[in-house]
Short mmCIF file of C-alpha atoms and ligand atoms in Angstrom, two decimals:
data_model
loop_
_atom_site.label_atom_id
_atom_site.label_comp_id
_atom_site.label_asym_id
_atom_site.label_seq_id
_atom_site.Cartn_x
_atom_site.Cartn_y
_atom_site.Cartn_z
CA MET A 1 5.36 32.59 4.90
CA ALA A 2 5.42 30.91 8.38
CA PRO A 3 8.80 29.99 9.92
CA PHE A 4 9.76 25.49 8.34
CA PRO A 5 8.72 23.42 11.54
CA GLN A 6 11.47 23.17 13.43
CA HIS A 7 10.95 19.65 14.75
CA LEU A 8 11.42 18.81 10.63
CA LEU A 9 14.82 20.25 10.86
CA ASP A 10 15.65 18.68 13.95
CA GLY A 11 14.92 15.81 12.51
CA TYR A 12 17.00 16.73 9.02
CA GLN A 13 19.46 17.45 10.90
CA ALA A 14 19.55 14.46 12.75
CA PHE A 15 19.52 12.59 9.18
CA THR A 16 23.19 14.57 8.60
CA THR A 17 24.78 13.08 10.93
CA GLN A 18 23.16 9.76 11.92
CA ARG A 19 22.12 8.14 8.44
CA LEU A 20 23.70 9.73 5.86
CA PRO A 21 27.48 9.31 6.98
CA THR A 22 26.81 5.49 6.80
CA GLU A 23 24.60 4.98 3.46
CA GLN A 24 25.96 8.51 1.84
CA THR A 25 28.04 6.31 -0.93
CA ARG A 26 24.24 4.74 -1.38
CA TYR A 27 22.39 8.03 -2.43
CA ARG A 28 25.50 9.04 -4.57
CA GLU A 29 25.35 5.98 -6.51
CA LEU A 30 21.16 6.29 -6.67
CA SER A 31 21.85 10.18 -7.83
CA GLU A 32 24.39 8.79 -11.30
CA ARG A 33 23.06 5.54 -11.46
CA GLY A 34 18.96 6.34 -11.11
CA GLN A 35 17.02 3.70 -8.83
CA SER A 36 16.33 -0.20 -9.90
CA THR A 37 14.47 -0.87 -7.41
CA GLU A 38 13.09 -4.37 -7.84
CA VAL A 39 9.80 -4.05 -5.16
CA MET A 40 6.64 -1.48 -5.17
CA VAL A 41 4.72 -0.78 -2.43
CA ILE A 42 1.57 0.35 -2.33
CA GLY A 43 0.53 1.11 0.71
CA CYS A 44 -1.86 3.81 3.44
CA CYS A 45 -0.92 7.14 4.01
CA ASP A 46 -1.39 6.66 7.35
CA SER A 47 1.74 7.91 9.54
CA ARG A 48 1.54 5.03 10.99
CA VAL A 49 1.88 2.44 8.22
CA SER A 50 5.28 3.50 6.86
CA PRO A 51 6.54 0.67 4.44
CA GLU A 52 10.33 1.76 4.66
CA VAL A 53 10.08 1.42 8.12
CA ILE A 54 8.45 -1.63 8.25
CA PHE A 55 10.84 -3.62 5.72
CA ASP A 56 13.68 -1.45 7.08
CA ALA A 57 13.85 -0.58 4.02
CA GLY A 58 17.22 2.28 2.76
CA PRO A 59 16.96 4.21 -0.23
CA GLY A 60 16.39 2.73 -3.77
CA GLU A 61 14.87 -0.49 -2.45
CA LEU A 62 11.18 0.97 -2.47
CA PHE A 63 9.05 2.36 -5.19
CA VAL A 64 6.47 3.34 -2.71
CA VAL A 65 2.40 4.89 -3.60
CA ARG A 66 0.29 5.41 -0.75
CA ASN A 67 -3.16 6.67 -0.49
CA VAL A 68 -6.21 6.32 1.50
CA ALA A 69 -7.05 3.08 2.19
CA ASN A 70 -3.96 0.95 0.10
CA LEU A 71 -6.38 1.52 -2.90
CA VAL A 72 -5.91 0.04 -6.45
CA PRO A 73 -8.33 1.30 -8.84
CA VAL A 74 -9.55 -0.76 -11.75
CA TYR A 75 -7.52 0.03 -15.29
CA GLN A 76 -10.18 2.60 -16.82
CA PRO A 77 -8.33 4.59 -19.84
CA ASP A 78 -9.93 7.87 -20.65
CA SER A 79 -9.21 11.33 -19.80
CA GLY A 80 -8.76 11.07 -15.63
CA THR A 81 -5.79 11.89 -14.00
CA HIS A 82 -5.20 8.68 -12.46
CA GLY A 83 -2.55 8.97 -9.72
CA VAL A 84 -2.02 5.30 -8.84
CA SER A 85 -2.38 5.03 -12.05
CA ALA A 86 0.46 6.71 -13.40
CA ALA A 87 3.06 5.38 -10.27
CA LEU A 88 2.23 1.50 -11.84
CA GLU A 89 2.90 2.48 -15.31
CA TYR A 90 5.94 3.73 -14.07
CA ALA A 91 7.55 1.17 -11.88
CA VAL A 92 6.12 -1.78 -14.78
CA SER A 93 7.10 -0.95 -17.50
CA VAL A 94 10.15 1.52 -16.37
CA LEU A 95 11.60 0.69 -12.70
CA ARG A 96 10.83 -3.55 -14.69
CA VAL A 97 9.64 -3.93 -10.70
CA LYS A 98 9.61 -7.58 -9.70
CA HIS A 99 6.79 -7.61 -6.89
CA ILE A 100 4.04 -5.30 -6.34
CA VAL A 101 3.00 -5.87 -2.55
CA VAL A 102 -0.07 -4.39 -0.94
CA LEU A 103 -0.06 -3.50 2.26
CA GLY A 104 -3.45 -2.94 4.42
CA HIS A 105 -3.43 -2.44 8.13
CA ALA A 106 -5.35 -2.17 10.99
CA GLN A 107 -7.41 0.49 12.59
CA CYS A 108 -7.52 1.96 9.22
CA GLY A 109 -9.34 5.21 8.88
CA GLY A 110 -10.43 5.30 5.27
CA ILE A 111 -11.57 1.66 5.57
CA ARG A 112 -13.77 3.00 9.18
CA ALA A 113 -15.15 5.78 7.29
CA PHE A 114 -16.28 3.56 4.70
CA ILE A 115 -17.59 1.57 7.31
CA ASP A 116 -19.51 4.25 9.24
CA LYS A 117 -20.54 5.76 5.65
CA ILE A 118 -19.80 9.29 7.55
CA GLN A 119 -21.06 11.74 6.35
CA PRO A 120 -19.15 13.92 3.57
CA LEU A 121 -15.86 16.29 5.35
CA SER A 122 -16.06 18.61 3.14
CA PRO A 123 -18.60 19.59 0.07
CA GLY A 124 -15.96 17.50 -2.13
CA ASP A 125 -16.60 14.42 -0.55
CA PHE A 126 -12.84 13.45 -1.82
CA ILE A 127 -13.20 10.38 1.50
CA GLY A 128 -16.65 9.18 0.04
CA LYS A 129 -15.54 9.51 -3.63
CA TRP A 130 -12.15 7.45 -3.42
CA MET A 131 -13.73 4.55 -1.10
CA GLN A 132 -16.15 3.98 -3.75
CA MET A 133 -14.32 2.57 -5.87
CA PHE A 134 -13.50 -0.47 -3.12
CA VAL A 135 -16.98 -1.47 -4.27
CA LYS A 136 -18.37 -3.65 -6.79
CA PRO A 137 -21.55 -2.05 -9.10
CA GLY A 138 -24.49 -3.82 -6.65
CA GLU A 139 -22.17 -4.81 -4.03
CA VAL A 140 -23.04 -4.71 -0.37
CA VAL A 141 -20.88 -4.91 1.82
CA GLU A 142 -22.46 -5.34 5.80
CA GLN A 143 -21.55 -6.75 8.74
CA ARG A 144 -22.28 -10.80 9.36
CA ASN A 145 -24.74 -12.08 11.33
CA ARG A 146 -23.42 -12.38 15.00
CA GLU A 147 -20.11 -10.59 13.84
CA SER A 148 -18.23 -8.87 16.15
CA MET A 149 -17.90 -5.05 14.93
CA GLN A 150 -13.52 -5.63 15.22
CA ASP A 151 -14.52 -8.79 13.02
CA PHE A 152 -15.81 -7.03 10.21
CA THR A 153 -13.83 -3.76 10.78
CA VAL A 154 -10.88 -6.07 9.68
CA ARG A 155 -12.01 -8.00 7.73
CA ILE A 156 -12.86 -5.24 5.69
CA GLU A 157 -9.32 -3.99 5.49
CA LYS A 158 -7.88 -7.32 4.94
CA ALA A 159 -10.98 -7.45 1.59
CA ALA A 160 -9.36 -3.71 0.54
CA VAL A 161 -5.75 -5.72 -0.22
CA PHE A 162 -7.83 -8.28 -1.59
CA ARG A 163 -9.58 -5.63 -3.82
CA SER A 164 -6.77 -3.77 -5.10
CA LEU A 165 -4.03 -6.83 -5.70
CA GLU A 166 -7.51 -8.37 -7.87
CA ASN A 167 -8.19 -4.48 -9.42
CA LEU A 168 -4.52 -4.27 -10.21
CA LEU A 169 -4.60 -6.91 -12.54
CA THR A 170 -7.46 -5.24 -15.19
CA PHE A 171 -3.66 -3.31 -16.40
CA PRO A 172 -2.85 -4.82 -18.74
CA PHE A 173 0.33 -4.58 -18.19
CA VAL A 174 0.31 -5.73 -14.78
CA ARG A 175 -1.43 -9.13 -16.56
CA GLU A 176 0.82 -9.80 -18.75
CA ARG A 177 3.74 -9.04 -16.94
CA VAL A 178 2.13 -11.67 -14.07
CA GLU A 179 1.03 -14.38 -16.33
CA LYS A 180 4.97 -14.72 -18.23
CA GLY A 181 6.09 -14.54 -14.35
CA GLU A 182 7.97 -12.25 -14.42
CA MET A 183 6.84 -10.50 -11.55
CA GLU A 184 4.53 -11.74 -8.32
CA LEU A 185 1.84 -10.04 -6.81
CA HIS A 186 1.83 -10.06 -2.88
CA GLY A 187 -0.89 -8.73 -0.44
CA ALA A 188 0.18 -8.08 3.56
CA TYR A 189 -1.67 -6.57 6.80
CA PHE A 190 0.57 -4.83 9.09
CA GLY A 191 -0.83 -4.32 12.81
CA VAL A 192 -0.01 -1.38 14.41
CA ALA A 193 -0.34 -2.11 18.21
CA GLU A 194 1.56 -5.77 18.16
CA GLY A 195 3.77 -4.70 15.31
CA SER A 196 3.09 -7.75 13.87
CA LEU A 197 3.12 -8.11 9.78
CA PHE A 198 0.62 -10.98 7.78
CA VAL A 199 1.14 -12.01 4.33
CA LEU A 200 -1.11 -13.37 1.89
CA ASP A 201 -1.30 -17.78 0.92
CA PRO A 202 -2.01 -16.34 -2.88
CA VAL A 203 -3.73 -20.81 -2.44
CA ALA A 204 -5.24 -20.82 0.82
CA LYS A 205 -6.67 -16.55 -0.05
CA GLN A 206 -5.06 -15.76 4.40
CA PHE A 207 -2.95 -13.75 5.99
CA ARG A 208 -0.33 -15.98 8.03
CA SER A 209 1.36 -14.21 10.37
CA VAL A 210 5.34 -13.60 9.58
CA LYS A 211 6.19 -14.80 12.82
CA GLU A 212 4.08 -18.87 12.68
CA LEU A 213 5.52 -18.97 9.34
CA ALA A 214 9.07 -18.38 10.77
CA GLY A 215 8.60 -20.76 13.30
CA GLU A 216 7.39 -23.62 11.12
ZN1 ZN B 1 -4.96 3.14 6.81
#
């Protein structure tokens, strides 16, 4: 077997000497009592968009699922194996989280692949098939007249958040808790270059800059 990457071992060394001493008590508590997080985050695999880093969260704070383009599938109780649905089931039914945040982001490779209609990367065409869940049957996603490629991309990246939020409500156990007021769904969008965060205003159905909201 190949040696374990040295930079990861170095990182672990830094963790044990710097972070762990300050968080040791918390880890022990979490180990004894189990996790009791109130927030689930559904984000993208993209290495630049780590929910724990963005929200400055410590151990036990966020229950995170990451996949290509932060997508939530439609509720599909069939014989298939559904990773996101399994995590969702656990977060909602066992952890009884109070919030689910769908975190989209700028320069999303999954969205880019979808927009560019790229050729399959392997015979399985896993990304191609995965991204198809973004489109409803009969729906056409196209660049608008006079819309720049940049604006089109951002619009679709944000639409992925809307679609995931919409799909979350197709899960009966999610809808029930949302309707009872026991759980809330939220959308967010992270601008990689600036480290900027936008949160979805559910009434206006628009993303608003957290910085601007704080200044209001
Ligand atoms: Zn992405």
